[in-house]
Coordinates of C-alpha atoms (C1' of nucleotides) in Angstrom, one line a residue:
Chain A
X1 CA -117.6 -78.7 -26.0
X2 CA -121.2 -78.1 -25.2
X3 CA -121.0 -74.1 -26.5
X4 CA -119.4 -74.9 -29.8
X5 CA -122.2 -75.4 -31.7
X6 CA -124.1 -72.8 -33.8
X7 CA -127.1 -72.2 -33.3
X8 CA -129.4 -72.8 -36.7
X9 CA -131.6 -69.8 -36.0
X10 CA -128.9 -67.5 -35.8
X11 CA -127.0 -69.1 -39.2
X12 CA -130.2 -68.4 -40.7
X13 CA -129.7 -65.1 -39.7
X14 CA -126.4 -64.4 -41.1
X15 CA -127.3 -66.6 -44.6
X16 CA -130.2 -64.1 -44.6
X17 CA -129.0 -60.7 -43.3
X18 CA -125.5 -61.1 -44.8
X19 CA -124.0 -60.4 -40.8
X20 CA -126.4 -57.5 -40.5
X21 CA -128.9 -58.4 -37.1
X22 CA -132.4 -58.3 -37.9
X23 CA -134.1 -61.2 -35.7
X24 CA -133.8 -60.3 -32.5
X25 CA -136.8 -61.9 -31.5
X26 CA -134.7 -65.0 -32.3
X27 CA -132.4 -63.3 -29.9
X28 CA -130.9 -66.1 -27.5
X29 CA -130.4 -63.4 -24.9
X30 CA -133.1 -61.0 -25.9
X31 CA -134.3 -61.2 -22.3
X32 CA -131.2 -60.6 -20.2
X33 CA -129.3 -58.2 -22.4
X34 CA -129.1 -54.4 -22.2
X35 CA -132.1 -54.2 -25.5
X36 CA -134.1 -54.8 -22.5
X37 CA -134.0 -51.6 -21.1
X38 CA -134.8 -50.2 -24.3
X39 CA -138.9 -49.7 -25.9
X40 CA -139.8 -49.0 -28.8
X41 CA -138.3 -46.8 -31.6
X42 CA -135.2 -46.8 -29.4
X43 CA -135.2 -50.8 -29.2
X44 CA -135.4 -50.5 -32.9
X45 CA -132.4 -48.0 -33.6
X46 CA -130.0 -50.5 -31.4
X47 CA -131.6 -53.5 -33.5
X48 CA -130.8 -51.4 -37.0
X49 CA -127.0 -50.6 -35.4
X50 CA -125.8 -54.1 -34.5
X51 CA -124.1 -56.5 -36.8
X52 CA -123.2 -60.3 -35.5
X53 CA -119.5 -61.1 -35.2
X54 CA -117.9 -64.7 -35.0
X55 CA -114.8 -65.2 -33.1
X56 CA -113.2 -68.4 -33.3
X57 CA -111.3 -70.0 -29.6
X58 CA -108.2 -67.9 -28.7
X59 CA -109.1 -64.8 -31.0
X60 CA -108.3 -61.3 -29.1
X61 CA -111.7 -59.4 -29.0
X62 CA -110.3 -56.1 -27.3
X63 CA -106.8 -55.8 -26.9
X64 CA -105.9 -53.3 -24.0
X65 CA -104.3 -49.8 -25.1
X66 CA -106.5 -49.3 -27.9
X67 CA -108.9 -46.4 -28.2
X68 CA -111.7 -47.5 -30.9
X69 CA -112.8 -50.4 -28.7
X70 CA -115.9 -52.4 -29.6
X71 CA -119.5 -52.4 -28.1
X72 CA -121.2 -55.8 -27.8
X73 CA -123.4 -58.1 -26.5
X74 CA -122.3 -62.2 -26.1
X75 CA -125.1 -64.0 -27.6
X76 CA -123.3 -67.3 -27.9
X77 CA -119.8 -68.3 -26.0
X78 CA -117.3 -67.7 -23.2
X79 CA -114.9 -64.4 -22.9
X80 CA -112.1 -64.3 -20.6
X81 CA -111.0 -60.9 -19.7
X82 CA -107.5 -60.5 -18.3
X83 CA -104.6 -58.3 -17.2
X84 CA -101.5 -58.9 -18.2
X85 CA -98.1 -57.8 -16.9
X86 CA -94.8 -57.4 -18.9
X87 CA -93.1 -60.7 -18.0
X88 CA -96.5 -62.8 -18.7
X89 CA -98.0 -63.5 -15.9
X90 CA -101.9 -63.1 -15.7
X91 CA -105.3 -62.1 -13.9
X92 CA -108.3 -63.1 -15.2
X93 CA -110.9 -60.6 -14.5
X94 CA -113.9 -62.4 -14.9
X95 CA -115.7 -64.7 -17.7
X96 CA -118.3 -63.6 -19.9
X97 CA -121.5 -65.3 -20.6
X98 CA -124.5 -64.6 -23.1
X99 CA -125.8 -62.0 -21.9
X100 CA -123.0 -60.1 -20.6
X101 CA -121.9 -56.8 -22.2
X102 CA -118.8 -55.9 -23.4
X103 CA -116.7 -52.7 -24.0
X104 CA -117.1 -49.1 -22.0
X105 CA -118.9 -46.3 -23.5
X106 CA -117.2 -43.5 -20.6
X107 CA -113.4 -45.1 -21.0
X108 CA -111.0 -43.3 -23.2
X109 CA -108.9 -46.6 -24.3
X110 CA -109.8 -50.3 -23.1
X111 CA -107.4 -51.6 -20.6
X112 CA -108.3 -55.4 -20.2
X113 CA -108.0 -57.7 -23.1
X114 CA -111.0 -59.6 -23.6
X115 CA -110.4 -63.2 -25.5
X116 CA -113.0 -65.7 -27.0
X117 CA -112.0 -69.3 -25.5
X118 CA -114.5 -70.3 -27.5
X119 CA -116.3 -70.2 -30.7
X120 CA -118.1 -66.8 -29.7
X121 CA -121.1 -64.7 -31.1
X122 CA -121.2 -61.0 -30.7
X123 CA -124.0 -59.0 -31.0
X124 CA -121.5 -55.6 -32.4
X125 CA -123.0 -52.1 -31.9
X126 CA -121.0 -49.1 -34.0
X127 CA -119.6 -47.3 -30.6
X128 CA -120.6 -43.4 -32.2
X129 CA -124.0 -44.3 -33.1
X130 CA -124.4 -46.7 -29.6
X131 CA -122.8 -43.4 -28.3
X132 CA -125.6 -41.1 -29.3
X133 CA -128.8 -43.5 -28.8
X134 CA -127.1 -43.6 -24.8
X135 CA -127.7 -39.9 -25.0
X136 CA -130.8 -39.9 -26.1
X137 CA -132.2 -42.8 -24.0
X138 CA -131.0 -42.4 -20.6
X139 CA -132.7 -45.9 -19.6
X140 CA -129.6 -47.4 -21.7
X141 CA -127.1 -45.8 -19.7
X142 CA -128.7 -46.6 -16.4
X143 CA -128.5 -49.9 -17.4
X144 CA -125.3 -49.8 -18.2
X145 CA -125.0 -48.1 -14.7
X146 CA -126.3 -51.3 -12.8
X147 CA -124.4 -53.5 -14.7
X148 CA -121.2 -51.7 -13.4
X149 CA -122.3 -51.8 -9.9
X150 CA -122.7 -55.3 -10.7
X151 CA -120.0 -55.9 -12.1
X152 CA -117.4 -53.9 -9.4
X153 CA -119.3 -55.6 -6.7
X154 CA -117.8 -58.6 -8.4
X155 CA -114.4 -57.4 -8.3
X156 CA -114.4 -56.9 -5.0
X157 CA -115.9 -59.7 -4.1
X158 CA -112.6 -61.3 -6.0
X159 CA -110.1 -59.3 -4.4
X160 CA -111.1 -60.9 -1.2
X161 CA -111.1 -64.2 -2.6
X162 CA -107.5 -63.7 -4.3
X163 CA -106.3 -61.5 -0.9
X164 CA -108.0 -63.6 1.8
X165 CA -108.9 -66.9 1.0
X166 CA -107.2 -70.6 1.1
X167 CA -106.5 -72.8 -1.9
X168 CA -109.3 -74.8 -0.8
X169 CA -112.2 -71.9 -0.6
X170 CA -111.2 -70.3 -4.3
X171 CA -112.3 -73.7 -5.9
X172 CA -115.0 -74.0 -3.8
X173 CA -115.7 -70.2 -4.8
X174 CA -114.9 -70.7 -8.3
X175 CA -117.8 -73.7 -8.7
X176 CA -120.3 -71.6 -6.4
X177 CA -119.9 -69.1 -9.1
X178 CA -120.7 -71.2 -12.2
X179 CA -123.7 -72.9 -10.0
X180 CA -125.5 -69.7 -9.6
X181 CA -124.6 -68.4 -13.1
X182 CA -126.1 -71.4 -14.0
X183 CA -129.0 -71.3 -11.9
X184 CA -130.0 -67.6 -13.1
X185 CA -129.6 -68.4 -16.4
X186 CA -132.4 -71.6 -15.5
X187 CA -130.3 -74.8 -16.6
X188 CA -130.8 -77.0 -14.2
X189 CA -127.7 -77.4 -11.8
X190 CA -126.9 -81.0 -12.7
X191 CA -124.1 -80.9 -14.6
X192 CA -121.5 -77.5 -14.6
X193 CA -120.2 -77.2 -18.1
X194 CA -116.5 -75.5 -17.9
X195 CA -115.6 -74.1 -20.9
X196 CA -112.3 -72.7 -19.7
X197 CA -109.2 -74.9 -19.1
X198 CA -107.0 -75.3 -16.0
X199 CA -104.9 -72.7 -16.7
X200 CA -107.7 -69.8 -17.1
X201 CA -108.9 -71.1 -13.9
X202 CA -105.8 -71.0 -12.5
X203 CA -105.1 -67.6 -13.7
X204 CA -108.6 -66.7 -12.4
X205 CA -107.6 -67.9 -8.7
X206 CA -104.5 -66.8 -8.7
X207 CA -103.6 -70.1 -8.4
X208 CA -101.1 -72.4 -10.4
X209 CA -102.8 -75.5 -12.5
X210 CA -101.4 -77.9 -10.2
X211 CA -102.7 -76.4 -7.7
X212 CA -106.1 -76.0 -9.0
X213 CA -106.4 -79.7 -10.4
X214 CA -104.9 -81.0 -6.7
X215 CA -108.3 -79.0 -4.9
X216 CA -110.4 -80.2 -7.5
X217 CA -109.3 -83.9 -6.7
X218 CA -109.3 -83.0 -3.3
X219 CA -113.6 -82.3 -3.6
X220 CA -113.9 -85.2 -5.9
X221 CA -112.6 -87.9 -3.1
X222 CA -115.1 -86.1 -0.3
X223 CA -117.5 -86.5 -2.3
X224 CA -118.4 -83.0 -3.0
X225 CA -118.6 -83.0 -6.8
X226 CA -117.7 -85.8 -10.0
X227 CA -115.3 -84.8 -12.4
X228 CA -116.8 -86.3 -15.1
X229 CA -114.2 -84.6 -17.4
X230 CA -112.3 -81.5 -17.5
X231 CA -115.1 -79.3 -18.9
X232 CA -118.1 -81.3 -16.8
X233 CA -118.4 -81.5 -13.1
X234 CA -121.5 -82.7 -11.3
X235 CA -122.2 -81.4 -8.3
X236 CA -123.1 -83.9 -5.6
X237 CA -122.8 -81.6 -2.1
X238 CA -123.8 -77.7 -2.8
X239 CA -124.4 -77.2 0.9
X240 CA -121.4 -78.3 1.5
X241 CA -119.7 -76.5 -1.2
X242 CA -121.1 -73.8 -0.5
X243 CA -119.7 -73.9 3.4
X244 CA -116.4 -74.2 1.9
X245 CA -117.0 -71.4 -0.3
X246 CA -117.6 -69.3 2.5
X247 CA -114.5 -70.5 4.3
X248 CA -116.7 -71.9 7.5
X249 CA -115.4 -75.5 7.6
Chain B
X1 CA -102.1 -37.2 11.4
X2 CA -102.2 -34.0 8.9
X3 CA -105.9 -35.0 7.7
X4 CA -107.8 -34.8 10.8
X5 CA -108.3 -31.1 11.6
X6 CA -110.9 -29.3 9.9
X7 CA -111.0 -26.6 8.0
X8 CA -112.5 -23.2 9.9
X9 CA -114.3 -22.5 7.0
X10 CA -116.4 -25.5 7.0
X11 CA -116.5 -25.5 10.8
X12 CA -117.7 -21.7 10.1
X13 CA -121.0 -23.5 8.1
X14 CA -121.7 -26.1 10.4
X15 CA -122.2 -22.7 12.9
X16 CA -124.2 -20.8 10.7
X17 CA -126.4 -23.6 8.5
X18 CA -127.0 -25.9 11.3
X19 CA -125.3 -28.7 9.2
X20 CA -127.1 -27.5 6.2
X21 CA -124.7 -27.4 3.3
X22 CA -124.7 -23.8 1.6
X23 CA -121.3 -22.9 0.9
X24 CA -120.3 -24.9 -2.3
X25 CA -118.3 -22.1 -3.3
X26 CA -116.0 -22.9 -0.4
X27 CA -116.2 -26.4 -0.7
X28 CA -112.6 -28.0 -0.6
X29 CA -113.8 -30.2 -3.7
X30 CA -115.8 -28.7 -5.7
X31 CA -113.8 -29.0 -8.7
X32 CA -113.9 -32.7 -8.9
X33 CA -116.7 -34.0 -7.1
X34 CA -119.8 -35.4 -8.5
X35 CA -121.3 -31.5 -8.6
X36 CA -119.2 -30.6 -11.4
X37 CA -121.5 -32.5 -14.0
X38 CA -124.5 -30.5 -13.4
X39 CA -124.9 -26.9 -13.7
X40 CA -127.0 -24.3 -12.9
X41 CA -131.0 -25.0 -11.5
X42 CA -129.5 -28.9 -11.3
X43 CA -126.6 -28.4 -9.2
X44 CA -128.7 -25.9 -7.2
X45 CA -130.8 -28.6 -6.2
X46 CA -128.1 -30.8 -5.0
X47 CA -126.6 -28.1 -2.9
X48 CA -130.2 -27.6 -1.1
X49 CA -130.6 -31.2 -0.7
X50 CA -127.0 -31.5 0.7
X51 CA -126.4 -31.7 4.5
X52 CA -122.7 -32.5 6.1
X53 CA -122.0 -35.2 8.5
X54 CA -119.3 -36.1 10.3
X55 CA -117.5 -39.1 11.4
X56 CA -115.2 -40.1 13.9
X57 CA -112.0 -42.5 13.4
X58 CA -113.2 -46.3 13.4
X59 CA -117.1 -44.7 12.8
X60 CA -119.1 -47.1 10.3
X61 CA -120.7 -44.9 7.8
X62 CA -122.1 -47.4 5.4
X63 CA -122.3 -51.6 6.9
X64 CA -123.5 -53.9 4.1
X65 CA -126.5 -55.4 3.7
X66 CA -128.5 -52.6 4.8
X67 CA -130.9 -51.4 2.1
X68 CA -131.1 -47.6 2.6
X69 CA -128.2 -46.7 2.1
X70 CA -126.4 -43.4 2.1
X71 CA -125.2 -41.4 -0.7
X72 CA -122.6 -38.4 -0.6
X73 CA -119.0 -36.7 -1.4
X74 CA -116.2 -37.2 1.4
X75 CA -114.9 -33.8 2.1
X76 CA -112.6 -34.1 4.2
X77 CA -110.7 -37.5 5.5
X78 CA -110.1 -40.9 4.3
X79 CA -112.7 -44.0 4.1
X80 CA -111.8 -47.6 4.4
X81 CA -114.4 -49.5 2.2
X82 CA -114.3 -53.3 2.9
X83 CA -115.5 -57.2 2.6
X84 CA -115.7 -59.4 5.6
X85 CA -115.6 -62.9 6.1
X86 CA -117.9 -64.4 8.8
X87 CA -115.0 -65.2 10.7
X88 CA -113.3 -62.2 10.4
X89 CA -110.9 -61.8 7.8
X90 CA -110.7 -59.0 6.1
X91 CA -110.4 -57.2 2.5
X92 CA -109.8 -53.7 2.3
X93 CA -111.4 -53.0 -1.1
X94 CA -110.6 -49.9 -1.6
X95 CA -109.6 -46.3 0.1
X96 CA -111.7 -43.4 -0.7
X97 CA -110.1 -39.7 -0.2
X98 CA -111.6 -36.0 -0.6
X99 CA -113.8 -36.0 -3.7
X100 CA -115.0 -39.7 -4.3
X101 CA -118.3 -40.7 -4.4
X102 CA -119.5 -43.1 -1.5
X103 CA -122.9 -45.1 -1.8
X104 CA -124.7 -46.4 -4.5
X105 CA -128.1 -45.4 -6.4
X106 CA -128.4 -48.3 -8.6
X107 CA -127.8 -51.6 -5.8
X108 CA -131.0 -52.7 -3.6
X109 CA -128.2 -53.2 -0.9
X110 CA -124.6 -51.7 0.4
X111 CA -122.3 -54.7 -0.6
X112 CA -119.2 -53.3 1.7
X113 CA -118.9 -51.6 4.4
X114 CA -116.9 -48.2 4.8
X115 CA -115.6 -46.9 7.9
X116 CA -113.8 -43.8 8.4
X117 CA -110.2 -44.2 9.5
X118 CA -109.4 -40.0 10.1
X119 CA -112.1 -37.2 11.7
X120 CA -114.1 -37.6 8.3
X121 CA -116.5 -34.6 6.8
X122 CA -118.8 -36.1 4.3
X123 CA -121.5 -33.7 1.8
X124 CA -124.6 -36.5 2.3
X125 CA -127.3 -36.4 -0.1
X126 CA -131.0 -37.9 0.5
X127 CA -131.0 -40.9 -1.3
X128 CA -134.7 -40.5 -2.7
X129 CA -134.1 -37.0 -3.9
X130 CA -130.8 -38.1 -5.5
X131 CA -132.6 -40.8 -6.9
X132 CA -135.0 -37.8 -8.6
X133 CA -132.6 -35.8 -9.7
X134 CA -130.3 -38.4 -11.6
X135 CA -133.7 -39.2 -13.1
X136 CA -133.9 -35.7 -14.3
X137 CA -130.2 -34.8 -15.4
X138 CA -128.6 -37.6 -17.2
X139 CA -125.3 -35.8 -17.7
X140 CA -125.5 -37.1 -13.4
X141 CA -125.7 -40.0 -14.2
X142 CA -123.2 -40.8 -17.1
X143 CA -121.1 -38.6 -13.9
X144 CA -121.5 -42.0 -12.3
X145 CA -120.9 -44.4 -14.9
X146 CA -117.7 -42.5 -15.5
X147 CA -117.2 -43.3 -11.8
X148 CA -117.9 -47.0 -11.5
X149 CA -116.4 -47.5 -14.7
X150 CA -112.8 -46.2 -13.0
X151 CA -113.7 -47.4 -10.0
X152 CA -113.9 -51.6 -12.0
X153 CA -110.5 -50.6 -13.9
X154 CA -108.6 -50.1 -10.4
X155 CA -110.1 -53.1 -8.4
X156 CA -109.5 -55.4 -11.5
X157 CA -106.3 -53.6 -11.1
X158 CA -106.1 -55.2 -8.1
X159 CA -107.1 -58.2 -9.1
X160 CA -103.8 -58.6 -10.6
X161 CA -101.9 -57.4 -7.8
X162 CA -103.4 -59.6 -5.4
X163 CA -103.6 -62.7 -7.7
X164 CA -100.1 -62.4 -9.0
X165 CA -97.8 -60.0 -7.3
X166 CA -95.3 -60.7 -5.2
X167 CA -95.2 -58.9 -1.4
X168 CA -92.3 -56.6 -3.1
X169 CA -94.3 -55.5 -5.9
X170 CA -97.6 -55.1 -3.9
X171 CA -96.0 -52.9 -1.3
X172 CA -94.3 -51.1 -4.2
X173 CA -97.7 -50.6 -6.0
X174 CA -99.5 -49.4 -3.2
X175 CA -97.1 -46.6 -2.8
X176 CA -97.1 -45.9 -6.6
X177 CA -100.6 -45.4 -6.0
X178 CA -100.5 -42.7 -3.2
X179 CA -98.3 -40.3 -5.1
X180 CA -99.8 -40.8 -8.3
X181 CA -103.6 -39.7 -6.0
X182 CA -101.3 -36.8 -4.8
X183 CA -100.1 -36.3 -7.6
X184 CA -103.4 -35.7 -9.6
X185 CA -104.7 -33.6 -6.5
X186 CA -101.9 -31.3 -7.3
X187 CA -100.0 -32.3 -3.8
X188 CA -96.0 -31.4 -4.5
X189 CA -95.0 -35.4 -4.3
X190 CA -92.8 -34.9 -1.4
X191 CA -93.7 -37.0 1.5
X192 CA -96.5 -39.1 0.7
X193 CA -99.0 -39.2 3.9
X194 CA -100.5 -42.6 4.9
X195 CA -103.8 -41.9 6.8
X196 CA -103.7 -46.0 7.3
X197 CA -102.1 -48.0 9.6
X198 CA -100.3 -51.3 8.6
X199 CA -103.0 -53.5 9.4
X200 CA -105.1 -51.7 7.0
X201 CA -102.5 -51.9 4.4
X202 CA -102.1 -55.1 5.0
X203 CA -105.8 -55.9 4.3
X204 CA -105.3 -53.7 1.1
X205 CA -102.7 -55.7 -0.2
X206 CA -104.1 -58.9 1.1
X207 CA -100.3 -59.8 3.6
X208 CA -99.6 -59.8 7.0
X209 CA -99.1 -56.7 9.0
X210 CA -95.3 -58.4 9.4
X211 CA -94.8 -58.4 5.6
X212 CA -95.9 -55.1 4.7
X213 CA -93.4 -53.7 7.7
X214 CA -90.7 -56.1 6.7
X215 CA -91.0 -55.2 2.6
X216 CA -91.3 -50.8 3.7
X217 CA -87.7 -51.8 5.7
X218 CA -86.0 -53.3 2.8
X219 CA -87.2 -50.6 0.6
X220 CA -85.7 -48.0 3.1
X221 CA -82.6 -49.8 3.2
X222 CA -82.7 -49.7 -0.5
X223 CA -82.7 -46.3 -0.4
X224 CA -85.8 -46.1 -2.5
X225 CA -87.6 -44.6 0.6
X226 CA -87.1 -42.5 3.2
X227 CA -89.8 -43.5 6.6
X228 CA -90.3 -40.5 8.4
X229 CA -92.8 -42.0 10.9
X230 CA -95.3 -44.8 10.6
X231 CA -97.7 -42.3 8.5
X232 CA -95.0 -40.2 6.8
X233 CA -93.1 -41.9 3.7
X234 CA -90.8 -39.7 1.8
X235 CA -89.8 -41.2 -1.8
X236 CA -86.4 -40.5 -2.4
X237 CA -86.3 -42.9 -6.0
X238 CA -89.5 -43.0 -7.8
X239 CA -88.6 -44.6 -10.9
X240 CA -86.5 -47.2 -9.2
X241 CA -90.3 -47.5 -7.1
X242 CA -92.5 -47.7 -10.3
X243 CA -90.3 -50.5 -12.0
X244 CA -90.3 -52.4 -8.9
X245 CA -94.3 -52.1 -9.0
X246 CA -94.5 -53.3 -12.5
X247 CA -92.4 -56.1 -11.7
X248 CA -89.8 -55.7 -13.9
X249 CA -86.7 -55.4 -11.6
Chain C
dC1 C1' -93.6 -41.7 33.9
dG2 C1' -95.5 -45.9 32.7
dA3 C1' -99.4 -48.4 30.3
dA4 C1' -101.2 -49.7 26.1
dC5 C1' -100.9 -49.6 21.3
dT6 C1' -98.7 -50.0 17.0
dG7 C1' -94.9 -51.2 14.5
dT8 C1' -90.4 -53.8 13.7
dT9 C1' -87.4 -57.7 13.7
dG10 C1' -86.2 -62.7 14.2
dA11 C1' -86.9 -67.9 13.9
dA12 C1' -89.8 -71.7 12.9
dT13 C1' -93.6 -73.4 10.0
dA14 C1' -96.9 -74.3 6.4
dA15 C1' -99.2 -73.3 2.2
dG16 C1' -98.7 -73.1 -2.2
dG17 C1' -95.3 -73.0 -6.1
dT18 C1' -91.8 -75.4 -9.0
dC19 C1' -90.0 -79.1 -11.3
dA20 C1' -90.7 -83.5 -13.3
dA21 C1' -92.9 -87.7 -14.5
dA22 C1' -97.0 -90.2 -15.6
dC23 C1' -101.7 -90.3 -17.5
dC24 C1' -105.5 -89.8 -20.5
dA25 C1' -108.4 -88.3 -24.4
dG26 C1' -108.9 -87.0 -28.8
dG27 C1' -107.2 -86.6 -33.3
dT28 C1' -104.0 -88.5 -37.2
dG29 C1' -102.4 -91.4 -40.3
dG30 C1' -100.6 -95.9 -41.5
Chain D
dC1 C1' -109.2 -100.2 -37.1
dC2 C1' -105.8 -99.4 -34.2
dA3 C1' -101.1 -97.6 -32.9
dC4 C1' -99.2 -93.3 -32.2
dC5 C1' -98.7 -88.6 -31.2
dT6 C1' -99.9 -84.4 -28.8
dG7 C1' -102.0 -81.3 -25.7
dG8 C1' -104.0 -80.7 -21.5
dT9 C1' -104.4 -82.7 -16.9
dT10 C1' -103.1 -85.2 -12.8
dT11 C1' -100.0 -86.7 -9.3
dG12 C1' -95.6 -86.8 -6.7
dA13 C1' -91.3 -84.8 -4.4
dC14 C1' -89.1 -80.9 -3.2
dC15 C1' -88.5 -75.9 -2.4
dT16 C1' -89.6 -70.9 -1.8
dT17 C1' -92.3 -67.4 0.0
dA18 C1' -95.0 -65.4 3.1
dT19 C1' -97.3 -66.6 7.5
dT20 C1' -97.2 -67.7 12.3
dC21 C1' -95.4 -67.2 16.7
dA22 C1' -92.8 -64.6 19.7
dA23 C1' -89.9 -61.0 21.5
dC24 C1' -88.7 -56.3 21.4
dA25 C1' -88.8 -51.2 20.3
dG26 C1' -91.1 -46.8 19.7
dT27 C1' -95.2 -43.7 20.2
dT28 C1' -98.9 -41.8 22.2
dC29 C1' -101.5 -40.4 25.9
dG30 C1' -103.4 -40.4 30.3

DNA sequence: CGAACTGTTGAATAAGGTCAAACCAGGTGG
DNA sequence: CCACCTGGTTTGACCTTATTCAACAGTTCG
């Protein structure tokens, strides 16, 4: 697994600062993160509030139902978030990437579990103090604004994959997703690194794993992409993946 | 349908204001609209920069990918917000009822598109002066993360319920939903009104027009429900109802 | 009163799920 | 160093659920 290693920087970092964040122009996602929004003496408040936080694969981050949730940034790692219902079954939400946020600063009690599925770095802000510094600098909480928008745009954008579309087009979907993640993020689109197994897919697609793995085998003998393992797939068609994505083929 | 008439007092304001909106004090939903958050000179402001507009039944009021987009406060009647697939299919991503926000000041561009179903009486704001005054009172603005924050707990909600719920349980859910909206509006929960028709459901719960009708009979013969009419649904066991919408029967 | 919808019910079909077996890679220990 | 074990993944055969197709019933409205 690609993500699994630590960076030395950020080791440094906790060898140094005993957890406590002080290098945050070392900061892997210094330039996408909400500290963006922030200048300043305000920058430097969220800087003196945050502590780094390891998670190891398959650790709960936020369990649903609890009221003292935790503030974040991912510097390093995949989250899953996911619903769950009484008899097991599960909808994965979304994945989180470096960069994303996690937690809510206007809800009462969390009510999605969030879950590293692997090793994970968290940038951890003190929810009163994060609290009051929102208050104060309402550039923070417009951030936090857009990245909601973003983020329910997202949703809905889901619900019509999971309510409308074939087998076929959630893969398709699923891939398109990681490609442009990818993309923003500037790797180059060569190789799409999966860092969750079949079954978070699956449970992402609202799909079963056999059904997943069958479409993905299905791409691979078109042509459209090389599974080169279970967490690496080149991409060899994207306009073509794409088309499928979009459910015109 | 019981929501499409309007209220005289309303009517009374288009009369006298020419459209303008000055009557806040009358306004149906004035206790839980976005206006509560601000006070005083602020929420004077919004009432001057207020107009009202109304739609007619299968009206677009906001088609996506148009950039400026309008903001404001249904009044009266029930929105349809939705994704679209290029050839044709349909998600209904939500349903928006007296009070909720529509539009959004954070997005270059209107991701969905929202239609009004029912004679619909919306409080429209200029976007560029809303933009100004969120600017100006933050307590507006947390108003709206508040919003979108809700707003991404029920469509990951529905995430779940489109990803892993059977027909039975959707249907059942969707209904839960209703009366707990009436509920919370202080509606006695009597017969639960369904401004949709089943192929809107249907796109809500991402089924077949068939399926919702077939899953509403055998819930009648259950005795869980009573159908009064196509639009009318009178619960008769609502525990029974909720357990079946967790799943757990 | 009848046309045009909208909604309901039934029978046949297909997409995806379930169950089960084979496969494969990575780690363990002889 | 290599056989073995184990977990995740893939593939195959069969089955279930919801869709599709089609006919019918109920409402609404001119």
């Amino acid at each position: 697994m690609p993500v699994s290693s630590i960076s030395p920087s950020l080791r440094q970092v906790c060898a140094l600062g005993h957890e406590r964040q002080s290098a945050c122009t070392a900061c892997a996602v210094r330039d996408i993160a909400i500290c963006t929004s922030l200048t300043g003496a305000d920058q430097a408040k969220l800087r003196d509030m945050a502590t780094i936080r390891h998670f190891a694969p398959g650790e709960i981050i936020l369990a649903a139902e609890e009221s003292p949730a935790l503030l974040g940034t991912i510097v390093k790692g995949t989250v899953k978030a996911y619903k769950l219902m009484t008899d097991g079954r599960q909808q994965v939400v979304g994945f989180l990437f470096p960069g994303d946020f996690l937690g809510s600063i206007t809800a009462a009690a969390q009510r999605s579990f969030a879950e590293a599925i692997v090793p994970v770095e968290l940038c951890v802000f003190p929810p009163p103090a994060f609290q009051r510094l929102a208050r104060e600098a309402p550039q923070l909480e417009r951030r936090l604004l857009e990245m909601a928008t973003a983020d329910l745009d997202l949703a809905q954008e889901w619900m019509l994959l999971l309510g409308r579309k074939t087998a076929q087009e959630r893969v398709a979907t699923f891939l398109m997703l990681l490609i442009d993640k990818a993309d923003r993020r500037g790797f180059a689109d060569c190789p799409i690194a999966l860092p969750m197994n079949r079954s978070e897919i699956a449970d992402y697609l609202g799909l079963t794993i056999e059904t997943v793995s069958r479409q993905l085998s299905k791409l691979k003998n078109a042509g459209i992409v090389d599974i080169r393992n279970a967490h690496e797939i080149g991409i060899l068609d994207r306009p073509r993946l794409a088309t499928l994505a979009a459910g015109e083929a």
